[in-house]
PDB file of C-alpha atoms in Angstrom:
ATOM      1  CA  UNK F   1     -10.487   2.377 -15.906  1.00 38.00           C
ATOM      2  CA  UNK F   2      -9.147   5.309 -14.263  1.00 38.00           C
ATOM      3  CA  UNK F   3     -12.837   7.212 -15.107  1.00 38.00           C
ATOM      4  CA  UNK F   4     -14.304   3.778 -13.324  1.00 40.00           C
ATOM      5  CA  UNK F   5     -15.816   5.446  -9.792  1.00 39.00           C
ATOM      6  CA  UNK F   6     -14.881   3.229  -6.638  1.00 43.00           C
ATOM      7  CA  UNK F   7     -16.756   3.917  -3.262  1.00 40.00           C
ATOM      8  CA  UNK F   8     -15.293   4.621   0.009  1.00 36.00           C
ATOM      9  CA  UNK F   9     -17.711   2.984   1.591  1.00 35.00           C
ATOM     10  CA  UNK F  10     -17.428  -0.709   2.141  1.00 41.00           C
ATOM     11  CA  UNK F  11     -20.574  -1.622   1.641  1.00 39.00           C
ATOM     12  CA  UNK F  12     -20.256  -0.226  -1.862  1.00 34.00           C
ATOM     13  CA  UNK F  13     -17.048  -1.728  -2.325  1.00 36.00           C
ATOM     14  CA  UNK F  14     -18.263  -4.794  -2.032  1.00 41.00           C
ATOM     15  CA  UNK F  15     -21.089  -4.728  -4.390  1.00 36.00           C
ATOM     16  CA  UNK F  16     -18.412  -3.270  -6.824  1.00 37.00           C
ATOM     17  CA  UNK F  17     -15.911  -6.003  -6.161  1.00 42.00           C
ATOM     18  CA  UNK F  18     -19.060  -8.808  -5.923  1.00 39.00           C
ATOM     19  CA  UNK F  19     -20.171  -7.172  -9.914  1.00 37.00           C
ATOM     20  CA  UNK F  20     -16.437  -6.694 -11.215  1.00 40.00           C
ATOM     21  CA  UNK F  21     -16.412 -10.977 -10.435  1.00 39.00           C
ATOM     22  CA  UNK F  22     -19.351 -11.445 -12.560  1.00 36.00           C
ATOM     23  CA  UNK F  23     -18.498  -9.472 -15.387  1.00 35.00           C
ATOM     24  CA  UNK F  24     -14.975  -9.201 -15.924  1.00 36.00           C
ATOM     25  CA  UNK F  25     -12.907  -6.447 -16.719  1.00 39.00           C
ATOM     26  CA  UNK F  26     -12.533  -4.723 -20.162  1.00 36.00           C
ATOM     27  CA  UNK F  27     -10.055  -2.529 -20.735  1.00 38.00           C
ATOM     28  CA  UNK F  28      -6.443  -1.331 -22.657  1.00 39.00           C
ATOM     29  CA  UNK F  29      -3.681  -2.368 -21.384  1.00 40.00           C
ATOM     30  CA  UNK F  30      -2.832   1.565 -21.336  1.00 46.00           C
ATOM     31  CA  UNK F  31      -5.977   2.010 -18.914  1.00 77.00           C
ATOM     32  CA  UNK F  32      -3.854   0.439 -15.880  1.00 85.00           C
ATOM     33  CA  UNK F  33      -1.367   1.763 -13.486  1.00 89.00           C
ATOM     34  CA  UNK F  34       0.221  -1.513 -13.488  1.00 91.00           C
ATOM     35  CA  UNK F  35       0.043  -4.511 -15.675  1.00 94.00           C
ATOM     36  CA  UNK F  36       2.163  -8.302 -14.814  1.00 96.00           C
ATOM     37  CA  UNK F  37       2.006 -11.415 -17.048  1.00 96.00           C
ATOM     38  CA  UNK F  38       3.038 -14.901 -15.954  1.00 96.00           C
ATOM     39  CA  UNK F  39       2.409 -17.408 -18.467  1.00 96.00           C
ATOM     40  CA  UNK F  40       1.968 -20.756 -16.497  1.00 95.00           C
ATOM     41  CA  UNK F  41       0.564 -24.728 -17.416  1.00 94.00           C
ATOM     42  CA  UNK F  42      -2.688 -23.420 -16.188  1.00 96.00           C
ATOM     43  CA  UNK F  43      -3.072 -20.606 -18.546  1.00 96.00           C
ATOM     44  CA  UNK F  44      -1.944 -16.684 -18.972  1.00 97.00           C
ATOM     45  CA  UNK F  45      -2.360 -15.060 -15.681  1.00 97.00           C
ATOM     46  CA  UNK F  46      -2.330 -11.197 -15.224  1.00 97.00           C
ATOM     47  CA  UNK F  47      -1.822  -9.071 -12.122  1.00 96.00           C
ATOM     48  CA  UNK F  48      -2.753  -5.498 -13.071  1.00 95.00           C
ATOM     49  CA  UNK F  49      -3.931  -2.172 -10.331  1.00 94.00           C
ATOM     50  CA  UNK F  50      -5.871   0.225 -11.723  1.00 93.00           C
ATOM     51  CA  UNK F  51      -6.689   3.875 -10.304  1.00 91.00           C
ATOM     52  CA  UNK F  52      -9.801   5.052  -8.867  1.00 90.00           C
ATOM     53  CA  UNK F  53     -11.369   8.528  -8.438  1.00 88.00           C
ATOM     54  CA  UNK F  54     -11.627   8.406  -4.929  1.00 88.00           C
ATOM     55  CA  UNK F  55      -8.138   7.659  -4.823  1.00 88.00           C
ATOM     56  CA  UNK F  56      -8.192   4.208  -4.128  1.00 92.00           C
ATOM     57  CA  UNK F  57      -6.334   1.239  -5.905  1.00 93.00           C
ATOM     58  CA  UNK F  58      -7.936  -1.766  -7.823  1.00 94.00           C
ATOM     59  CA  UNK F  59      -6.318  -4.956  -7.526  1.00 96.00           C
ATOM     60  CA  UNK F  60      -7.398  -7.492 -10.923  1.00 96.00           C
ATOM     61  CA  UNK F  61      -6.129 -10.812 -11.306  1.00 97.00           C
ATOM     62  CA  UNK F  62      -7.051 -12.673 -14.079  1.00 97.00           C
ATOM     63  CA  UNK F  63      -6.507 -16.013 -15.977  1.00 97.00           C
ATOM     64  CA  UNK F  64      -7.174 -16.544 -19.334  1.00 97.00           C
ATOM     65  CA  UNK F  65      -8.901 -13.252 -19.758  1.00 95.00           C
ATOM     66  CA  UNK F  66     -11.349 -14.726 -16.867  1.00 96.00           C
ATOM     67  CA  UNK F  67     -11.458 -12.568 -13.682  1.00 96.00           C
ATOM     68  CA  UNK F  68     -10.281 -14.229 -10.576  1.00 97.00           C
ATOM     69  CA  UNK F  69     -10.025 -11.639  -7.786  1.00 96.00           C
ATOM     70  CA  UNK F  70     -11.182  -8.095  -8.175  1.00 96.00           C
ATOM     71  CA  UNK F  71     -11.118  -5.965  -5.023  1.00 94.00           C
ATOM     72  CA  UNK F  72     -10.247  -2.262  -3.915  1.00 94.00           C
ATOM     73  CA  UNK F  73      -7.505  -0.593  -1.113  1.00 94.00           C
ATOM     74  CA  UNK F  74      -6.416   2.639  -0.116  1.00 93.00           C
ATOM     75  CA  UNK F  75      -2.783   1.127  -2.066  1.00 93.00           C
ATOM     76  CA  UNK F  76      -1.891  -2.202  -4.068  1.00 94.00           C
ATOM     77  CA  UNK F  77       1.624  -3.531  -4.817  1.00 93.00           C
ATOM     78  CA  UNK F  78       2.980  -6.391  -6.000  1.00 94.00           C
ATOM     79  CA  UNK F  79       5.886  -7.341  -4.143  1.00 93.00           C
ATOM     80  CA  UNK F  80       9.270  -9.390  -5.385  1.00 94.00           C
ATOM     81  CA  UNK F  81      10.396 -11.539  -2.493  1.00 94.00           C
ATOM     82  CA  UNK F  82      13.369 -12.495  -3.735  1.00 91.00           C
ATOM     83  CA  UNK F  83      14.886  -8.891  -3.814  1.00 90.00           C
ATOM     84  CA  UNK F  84      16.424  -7.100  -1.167  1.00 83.00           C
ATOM     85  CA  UNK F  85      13.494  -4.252  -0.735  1.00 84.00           C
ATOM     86  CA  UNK F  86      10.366  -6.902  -0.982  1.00 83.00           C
ATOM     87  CA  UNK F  87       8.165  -4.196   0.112  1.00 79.00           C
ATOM     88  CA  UNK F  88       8.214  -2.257  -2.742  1.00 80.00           C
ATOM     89  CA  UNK F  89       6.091  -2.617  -6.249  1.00 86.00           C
ATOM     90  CA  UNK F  90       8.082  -5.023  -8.596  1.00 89.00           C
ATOM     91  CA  UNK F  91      10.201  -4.285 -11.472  1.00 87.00           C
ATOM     92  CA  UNK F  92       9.475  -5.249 -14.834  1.00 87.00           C
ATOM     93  CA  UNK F  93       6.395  -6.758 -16.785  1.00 92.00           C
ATOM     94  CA  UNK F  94       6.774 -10.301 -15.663  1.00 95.00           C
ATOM     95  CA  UNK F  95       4.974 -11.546 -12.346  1.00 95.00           C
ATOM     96  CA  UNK F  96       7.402 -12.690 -10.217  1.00 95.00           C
ATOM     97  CA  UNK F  97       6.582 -16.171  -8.738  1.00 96.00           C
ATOM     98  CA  UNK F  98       8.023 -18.378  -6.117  1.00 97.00           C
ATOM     99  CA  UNK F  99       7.770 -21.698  -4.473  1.00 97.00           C
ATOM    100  CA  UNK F 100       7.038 -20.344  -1.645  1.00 98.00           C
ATOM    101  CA  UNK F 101       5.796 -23.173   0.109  1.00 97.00           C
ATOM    102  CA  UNK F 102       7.769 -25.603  -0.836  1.00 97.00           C
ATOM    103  CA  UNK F 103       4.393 -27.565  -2.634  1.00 96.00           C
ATOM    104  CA  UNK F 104       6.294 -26.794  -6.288  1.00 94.00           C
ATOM    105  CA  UNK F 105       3.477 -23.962  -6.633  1.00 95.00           C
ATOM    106  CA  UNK F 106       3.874 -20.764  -7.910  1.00 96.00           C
ATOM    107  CA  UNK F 107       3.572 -18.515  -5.040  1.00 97.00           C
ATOM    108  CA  UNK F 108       2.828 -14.489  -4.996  1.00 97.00           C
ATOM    109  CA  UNK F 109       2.701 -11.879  -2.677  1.00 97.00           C
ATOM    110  CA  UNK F 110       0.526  -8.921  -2.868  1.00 97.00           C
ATOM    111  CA  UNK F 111       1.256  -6.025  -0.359  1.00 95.00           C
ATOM    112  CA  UNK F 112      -2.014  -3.431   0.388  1.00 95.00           C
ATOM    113  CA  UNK F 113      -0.864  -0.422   2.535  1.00 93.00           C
ATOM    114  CA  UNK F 114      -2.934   2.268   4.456  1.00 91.00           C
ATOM    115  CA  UNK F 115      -0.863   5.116   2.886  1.00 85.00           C
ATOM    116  CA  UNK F 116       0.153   6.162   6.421  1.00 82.00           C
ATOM    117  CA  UNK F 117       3.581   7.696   7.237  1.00 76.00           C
ATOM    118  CA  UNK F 118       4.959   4.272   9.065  1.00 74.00           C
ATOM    119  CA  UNK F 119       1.740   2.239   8.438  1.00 83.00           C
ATOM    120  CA  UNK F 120      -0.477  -0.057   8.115  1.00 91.00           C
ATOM    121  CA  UNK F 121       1.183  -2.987   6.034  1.00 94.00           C
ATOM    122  CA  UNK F 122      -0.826  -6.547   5.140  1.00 95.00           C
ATOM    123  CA  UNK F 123       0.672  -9.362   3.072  1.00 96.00           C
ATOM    124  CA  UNK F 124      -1.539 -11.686   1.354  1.00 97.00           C
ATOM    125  CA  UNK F 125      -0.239 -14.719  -0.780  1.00 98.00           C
ATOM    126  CA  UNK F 126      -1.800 -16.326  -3.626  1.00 98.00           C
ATOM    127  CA  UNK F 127      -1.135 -19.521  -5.294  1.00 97.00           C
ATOM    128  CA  UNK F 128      -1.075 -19.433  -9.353  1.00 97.00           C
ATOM    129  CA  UNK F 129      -2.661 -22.578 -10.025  1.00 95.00           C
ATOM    130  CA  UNK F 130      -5.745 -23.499 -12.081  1.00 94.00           C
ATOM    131  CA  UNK F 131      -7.834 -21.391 -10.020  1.00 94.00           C
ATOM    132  CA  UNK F 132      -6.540 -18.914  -8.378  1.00 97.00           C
ATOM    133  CA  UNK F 133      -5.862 -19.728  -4.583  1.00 97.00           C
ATOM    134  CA  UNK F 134      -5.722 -17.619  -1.374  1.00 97.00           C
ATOM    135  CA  UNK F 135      -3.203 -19.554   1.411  1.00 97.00           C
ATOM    136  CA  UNK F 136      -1.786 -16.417   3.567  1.00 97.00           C
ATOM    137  CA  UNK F 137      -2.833 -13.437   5.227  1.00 97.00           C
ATOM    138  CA  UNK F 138      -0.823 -11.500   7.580  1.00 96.00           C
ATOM    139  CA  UNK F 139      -1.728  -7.685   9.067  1.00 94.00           C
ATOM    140  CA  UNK F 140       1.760  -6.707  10.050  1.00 93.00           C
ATOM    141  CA  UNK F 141       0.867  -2.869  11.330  1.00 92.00           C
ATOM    142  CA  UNK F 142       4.243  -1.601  11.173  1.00 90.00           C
ATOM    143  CA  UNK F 143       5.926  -4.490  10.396  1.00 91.00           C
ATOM    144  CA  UNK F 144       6.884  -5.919   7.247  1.00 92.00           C
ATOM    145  CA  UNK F 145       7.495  -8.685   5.175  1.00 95.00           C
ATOM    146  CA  UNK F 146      11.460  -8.983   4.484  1.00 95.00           C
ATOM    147  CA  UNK F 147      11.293 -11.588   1.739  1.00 95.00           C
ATOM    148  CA  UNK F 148      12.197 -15.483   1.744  1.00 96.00           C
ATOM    149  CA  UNK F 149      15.642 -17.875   1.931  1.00 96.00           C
ATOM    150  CA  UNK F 150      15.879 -21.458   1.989  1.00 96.00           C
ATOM    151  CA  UNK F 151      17.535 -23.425   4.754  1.00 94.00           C
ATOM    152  CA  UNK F 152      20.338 -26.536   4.532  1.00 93.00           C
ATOM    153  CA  UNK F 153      17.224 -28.466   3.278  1.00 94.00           C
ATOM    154  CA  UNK F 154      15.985 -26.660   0.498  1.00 95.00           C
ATOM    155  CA  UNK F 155      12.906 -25.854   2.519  1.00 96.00           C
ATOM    156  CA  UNK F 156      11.656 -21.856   1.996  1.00 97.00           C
ATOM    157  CA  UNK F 157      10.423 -19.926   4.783  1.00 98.00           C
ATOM    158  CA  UNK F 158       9.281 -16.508   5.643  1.00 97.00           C
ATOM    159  CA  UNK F 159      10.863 -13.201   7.306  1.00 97.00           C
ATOM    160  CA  UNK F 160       8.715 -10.495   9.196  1.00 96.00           C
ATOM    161  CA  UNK F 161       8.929  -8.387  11.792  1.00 95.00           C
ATOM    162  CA  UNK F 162       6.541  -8.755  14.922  1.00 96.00           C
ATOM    163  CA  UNK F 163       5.407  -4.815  15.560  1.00 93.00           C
ATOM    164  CA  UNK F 164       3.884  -5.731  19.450  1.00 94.00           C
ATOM    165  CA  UNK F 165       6.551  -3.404  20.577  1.00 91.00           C
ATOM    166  CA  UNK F 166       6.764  -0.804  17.643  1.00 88.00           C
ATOM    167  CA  UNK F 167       5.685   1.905  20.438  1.00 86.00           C
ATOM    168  CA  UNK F 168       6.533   0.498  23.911  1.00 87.00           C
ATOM    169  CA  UNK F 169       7.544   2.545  26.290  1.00 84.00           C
ATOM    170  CA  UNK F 170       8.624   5.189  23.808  1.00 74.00           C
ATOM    171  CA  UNK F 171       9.765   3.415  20.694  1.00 75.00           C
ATOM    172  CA  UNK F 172      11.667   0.345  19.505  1.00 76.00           C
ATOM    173  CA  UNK F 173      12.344   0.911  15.492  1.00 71.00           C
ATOM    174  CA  UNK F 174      13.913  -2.151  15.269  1.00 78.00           C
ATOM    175  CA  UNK F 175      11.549  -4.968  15.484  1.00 90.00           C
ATOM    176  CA  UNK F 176      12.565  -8.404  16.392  1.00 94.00           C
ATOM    177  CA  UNK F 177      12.229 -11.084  12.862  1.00 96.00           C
ATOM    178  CA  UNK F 178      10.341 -14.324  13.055  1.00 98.00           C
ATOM    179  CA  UNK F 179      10.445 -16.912  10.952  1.00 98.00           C
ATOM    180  CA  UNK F 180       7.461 -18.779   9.184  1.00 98.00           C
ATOM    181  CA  UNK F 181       7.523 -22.405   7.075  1.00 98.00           C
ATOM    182  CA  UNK F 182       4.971 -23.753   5.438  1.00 98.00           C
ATOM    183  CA  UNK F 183       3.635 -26.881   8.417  1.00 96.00           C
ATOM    184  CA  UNK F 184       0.533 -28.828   8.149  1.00 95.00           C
ATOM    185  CA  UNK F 185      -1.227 -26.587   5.863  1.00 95.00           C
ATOM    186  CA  UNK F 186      -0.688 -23.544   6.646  1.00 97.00           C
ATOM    187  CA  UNK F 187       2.335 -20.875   7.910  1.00 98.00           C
ATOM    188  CA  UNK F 188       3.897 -21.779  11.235  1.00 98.00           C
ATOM    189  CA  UNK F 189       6.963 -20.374  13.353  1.00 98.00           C
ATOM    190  CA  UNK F 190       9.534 -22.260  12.642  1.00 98.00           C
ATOM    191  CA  UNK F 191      11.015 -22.739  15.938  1.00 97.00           C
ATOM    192  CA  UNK F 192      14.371 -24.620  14.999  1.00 96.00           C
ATOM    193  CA  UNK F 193      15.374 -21.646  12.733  1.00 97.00           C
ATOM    194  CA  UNK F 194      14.186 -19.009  15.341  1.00 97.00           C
ATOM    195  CA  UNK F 195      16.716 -20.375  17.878  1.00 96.00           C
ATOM    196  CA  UNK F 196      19.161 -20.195  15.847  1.00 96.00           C
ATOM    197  CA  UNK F 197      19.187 -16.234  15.646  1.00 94.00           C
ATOM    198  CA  UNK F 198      20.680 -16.276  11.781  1.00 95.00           C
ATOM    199  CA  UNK F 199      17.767 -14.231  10.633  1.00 95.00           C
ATOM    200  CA  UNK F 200      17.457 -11.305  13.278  1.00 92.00           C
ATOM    201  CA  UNK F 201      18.507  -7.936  12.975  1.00 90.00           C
ATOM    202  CA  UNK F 202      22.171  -7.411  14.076  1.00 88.00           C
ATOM    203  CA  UNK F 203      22.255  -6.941  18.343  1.00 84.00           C
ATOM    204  CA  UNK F 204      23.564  -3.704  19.164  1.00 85.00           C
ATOM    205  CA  UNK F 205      27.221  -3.314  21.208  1.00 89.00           C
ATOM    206  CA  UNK F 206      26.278  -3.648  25.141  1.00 90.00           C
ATOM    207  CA  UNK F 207      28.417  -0.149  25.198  1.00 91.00           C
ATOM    208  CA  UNK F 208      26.114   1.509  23.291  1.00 91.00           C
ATOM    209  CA  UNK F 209      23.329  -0.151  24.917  1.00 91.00           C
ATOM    210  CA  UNK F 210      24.787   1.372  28.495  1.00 90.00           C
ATOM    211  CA  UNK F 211      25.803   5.020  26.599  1.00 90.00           C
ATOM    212  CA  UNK F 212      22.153   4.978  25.643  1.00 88.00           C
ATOM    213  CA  UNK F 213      21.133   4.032  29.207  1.00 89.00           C
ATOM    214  CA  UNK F 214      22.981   6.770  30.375  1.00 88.00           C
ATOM    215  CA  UNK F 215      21.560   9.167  28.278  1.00 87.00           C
ATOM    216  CA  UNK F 216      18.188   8.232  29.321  1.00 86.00           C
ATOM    217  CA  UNK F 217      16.827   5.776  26.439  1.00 86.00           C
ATOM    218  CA  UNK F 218      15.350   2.764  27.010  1.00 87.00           C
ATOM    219  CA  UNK F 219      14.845   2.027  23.521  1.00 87.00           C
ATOM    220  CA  UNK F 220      18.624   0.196  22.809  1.00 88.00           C
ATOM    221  CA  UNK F 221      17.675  -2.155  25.787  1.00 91.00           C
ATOM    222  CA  UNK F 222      14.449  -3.100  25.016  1.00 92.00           C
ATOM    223  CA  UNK F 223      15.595  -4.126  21.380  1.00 91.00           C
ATOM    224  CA  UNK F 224      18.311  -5.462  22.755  1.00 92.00           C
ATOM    225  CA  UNK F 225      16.866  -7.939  24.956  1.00 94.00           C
ATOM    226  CA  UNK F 226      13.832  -8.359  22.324  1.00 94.00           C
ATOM    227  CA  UNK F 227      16.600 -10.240  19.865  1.00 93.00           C
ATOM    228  CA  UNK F 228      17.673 -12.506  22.986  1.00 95.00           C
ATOM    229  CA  UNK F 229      14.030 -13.823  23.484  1.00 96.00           C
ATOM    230  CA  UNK F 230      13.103 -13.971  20.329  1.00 97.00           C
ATOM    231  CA  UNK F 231      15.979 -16.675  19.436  1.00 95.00           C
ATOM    232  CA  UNK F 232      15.368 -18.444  22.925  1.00 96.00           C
ATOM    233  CA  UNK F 233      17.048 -16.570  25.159  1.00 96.00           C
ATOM    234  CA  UNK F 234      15.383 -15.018  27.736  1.00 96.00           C
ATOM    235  CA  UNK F 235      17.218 -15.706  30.671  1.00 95.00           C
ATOM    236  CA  UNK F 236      20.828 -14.437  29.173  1.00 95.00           C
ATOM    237  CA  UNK F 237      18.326 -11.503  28.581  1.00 94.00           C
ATOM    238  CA  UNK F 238      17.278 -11.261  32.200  1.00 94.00           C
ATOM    239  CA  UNK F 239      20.797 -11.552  33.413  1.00 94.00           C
ATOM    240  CA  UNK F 240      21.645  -8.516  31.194  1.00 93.00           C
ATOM    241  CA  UNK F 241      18.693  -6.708  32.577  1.00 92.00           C
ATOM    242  CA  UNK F 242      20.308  -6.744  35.890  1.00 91.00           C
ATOM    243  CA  UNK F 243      23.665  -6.042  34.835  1.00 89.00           C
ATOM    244  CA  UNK F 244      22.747  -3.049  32.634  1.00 88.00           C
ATOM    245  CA  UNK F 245      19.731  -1.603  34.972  1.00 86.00           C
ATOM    246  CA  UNK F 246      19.999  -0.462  38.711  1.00 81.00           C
ATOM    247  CA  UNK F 247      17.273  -1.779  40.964  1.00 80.00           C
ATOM    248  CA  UNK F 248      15.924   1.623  40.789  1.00 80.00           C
ATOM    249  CA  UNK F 249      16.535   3.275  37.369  1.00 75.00           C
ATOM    250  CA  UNK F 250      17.936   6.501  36.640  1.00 78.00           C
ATOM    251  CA  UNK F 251      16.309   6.463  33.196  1.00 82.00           C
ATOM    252  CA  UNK F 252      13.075   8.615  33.349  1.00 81.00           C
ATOM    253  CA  UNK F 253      10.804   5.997  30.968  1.00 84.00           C
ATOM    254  CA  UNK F 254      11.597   3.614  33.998  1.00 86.00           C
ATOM    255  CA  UNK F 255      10.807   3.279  37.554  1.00 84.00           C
ATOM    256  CA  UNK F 256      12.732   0.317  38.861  1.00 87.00           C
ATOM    257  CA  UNK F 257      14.247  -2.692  37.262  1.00 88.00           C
ATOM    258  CA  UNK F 258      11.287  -4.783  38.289  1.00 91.00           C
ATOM    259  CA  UNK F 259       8.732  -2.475  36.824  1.00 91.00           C
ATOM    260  CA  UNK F 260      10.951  -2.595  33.069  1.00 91.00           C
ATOM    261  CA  UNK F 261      10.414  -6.432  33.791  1.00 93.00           C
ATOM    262  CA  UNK F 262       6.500  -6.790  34.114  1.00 93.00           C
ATOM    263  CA  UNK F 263       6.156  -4.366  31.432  1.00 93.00           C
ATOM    264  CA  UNK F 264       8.317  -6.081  29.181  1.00 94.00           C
ATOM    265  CA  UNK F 265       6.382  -9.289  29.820  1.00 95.00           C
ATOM    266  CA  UNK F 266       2.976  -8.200  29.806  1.00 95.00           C
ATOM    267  CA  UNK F 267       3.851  -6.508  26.289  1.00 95.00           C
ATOM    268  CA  UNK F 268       5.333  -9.842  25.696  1.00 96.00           C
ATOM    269  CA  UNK F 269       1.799 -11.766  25.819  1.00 96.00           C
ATOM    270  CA  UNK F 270       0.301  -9.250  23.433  1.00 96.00           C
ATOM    271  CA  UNK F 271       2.411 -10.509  20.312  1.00 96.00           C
ATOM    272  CA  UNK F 272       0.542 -13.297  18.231  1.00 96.00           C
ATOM    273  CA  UNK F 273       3.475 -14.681  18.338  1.00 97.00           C
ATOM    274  CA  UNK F 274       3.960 -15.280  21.890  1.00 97.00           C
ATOM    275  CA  UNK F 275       3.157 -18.911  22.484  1.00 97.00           C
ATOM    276  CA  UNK F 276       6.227 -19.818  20.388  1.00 97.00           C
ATOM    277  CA  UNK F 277       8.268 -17.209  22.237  1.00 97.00           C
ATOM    278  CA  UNK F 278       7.831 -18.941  25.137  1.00 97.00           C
ATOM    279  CA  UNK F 279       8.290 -22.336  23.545  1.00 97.00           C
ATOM    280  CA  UNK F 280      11.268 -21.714  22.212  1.00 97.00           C
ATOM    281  CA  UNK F 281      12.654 -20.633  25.337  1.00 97.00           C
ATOM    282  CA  UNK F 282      11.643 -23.451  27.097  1.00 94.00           C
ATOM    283  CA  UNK F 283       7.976 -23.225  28.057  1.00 90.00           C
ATOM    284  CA  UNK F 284       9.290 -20.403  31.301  1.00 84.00           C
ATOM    285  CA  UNK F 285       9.270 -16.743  30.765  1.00 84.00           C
TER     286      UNK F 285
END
């Protein structure tokens, strides 16, 4: 496998991946950078990434022996949702599997990244069934997936981070967490939860918010008043705007308290997400 030549073209890739599905992969176990084994009621299924000489990745899942999904990246992982650092490959020989849903499926996530310094992340999930079923996708840039909980119900949902303003202004490392459930077939923002602001990143002190102000950052503010809207806030986040911000700033990223307004907004409407921004804070930002 690791002799097998991938293209970096995707035409090429293609054909490979559209061949590898009609004859399915024969190798050692020794010939792959990675090998999980779930055994479930629908069979053996394998997860396995495999090298290339153009320094790709190979992603193989199989059942049974029988090839299910065969396709190439620049980098393949298979993530562990349930552990703290569900970006990174997972431990051990065993897939690990979750009902992530809430269907009584077993869920997994596969991670492909760019091999950039901060980026590019996607999340795809697959359902372990008897045939092997694609139900998520999600490009999050800079973003990432931070795992699963359950709420009072039992119900699972999803954690990641919305990267619209990963490099606004300057740059906001600390992106705001939304919160997807499984509704009507497919992942939705679960609004309820998002209001509740259990799942965000803790908000910074308003001192050090101001000290950073002072200094000439906007960065502290913008997360700052990022975690307000994000759990239906936006007007206790407007208020602080024009508590924390003179009418015409000092800071040198900002022209007047007006101007960090619009921007803020109009960056605002840029997030796939932003529809249930504004529902959740009432249908007005």
């Amino acid at each position: 496998m690791k002799n097998r030549n991938c293209s970096v073209t995707d035409a090429l890739v293609t054909v490979l991946a559209t061949v590898c599905a009609i004859f399915p992969l024969k190798a050692e176990a020794g010939d792959y950078d990675a090998e999980f084994t779930r055994k479930t009621k629908f069979g053996l299924y394998k997860v396995r990434t495999a090298s290339c000489n153009d320094g790709r990745v190979r992603l193989i899942i199989s059942k049974n022996g029988k090839t299910l999904l065969d396709q190439t990246a620049d980098h393949y992982f298979l993530t562990d949702p349930g552990t703290k650092e569900p970006t990174l490959q997972a431990e051990g020989k065993k897939i690990p599997t979750y009902d992530l849903r809430g269907l009584g499926e077993q869920d997994i996530v596969v991670m492909t990244w760019s091999g950039g310094a901060h980026c590019c992340y996607m999340y795809d999930m697959y359902a372990l069934s008897n045939t092997l079923k694609h139900v998520w996708h999600h490009d999050t840039g800079d973003g990432h997936f931070l795992g699963y909980k359950k709420n009072a119900h039992g119900a699972p949902f999803l954690l990641i981070e919305d990267q619209t303003f990963r490099y606004y202004i300057t740059n906001v490392p600390e992106m705001p967490v939304v919160v997807l459930r499984w509704q009507n077939g497919k992942f939705r923002v679960d609004r309820a939860r998002m209001k509740t602001g259990l799942d965000r990143y803790p908000p910074l002190k308003i001192s050090e918010v101001k000290e950073y102000l002072e200094k000439g950052s906007e960065q502290p503010l913008t997360a700052y008043v990022l975690n307000l809207y994000y759990c239906g806030k936006a007007r206790e986040a407007d208020q602080f705007i024009n508590e924390v911000l003179p009418v015409e700033s000092h800071v040198p990223t900002i022209e007047s308290r007006a101007d960090y307004r619009a921007g803020f907004l109009k960056q605002l409407k840029k997030s796939p997400f932003y529809a249930d921004i504004k529902a959740i804070n009432g249908g007005r930002l």
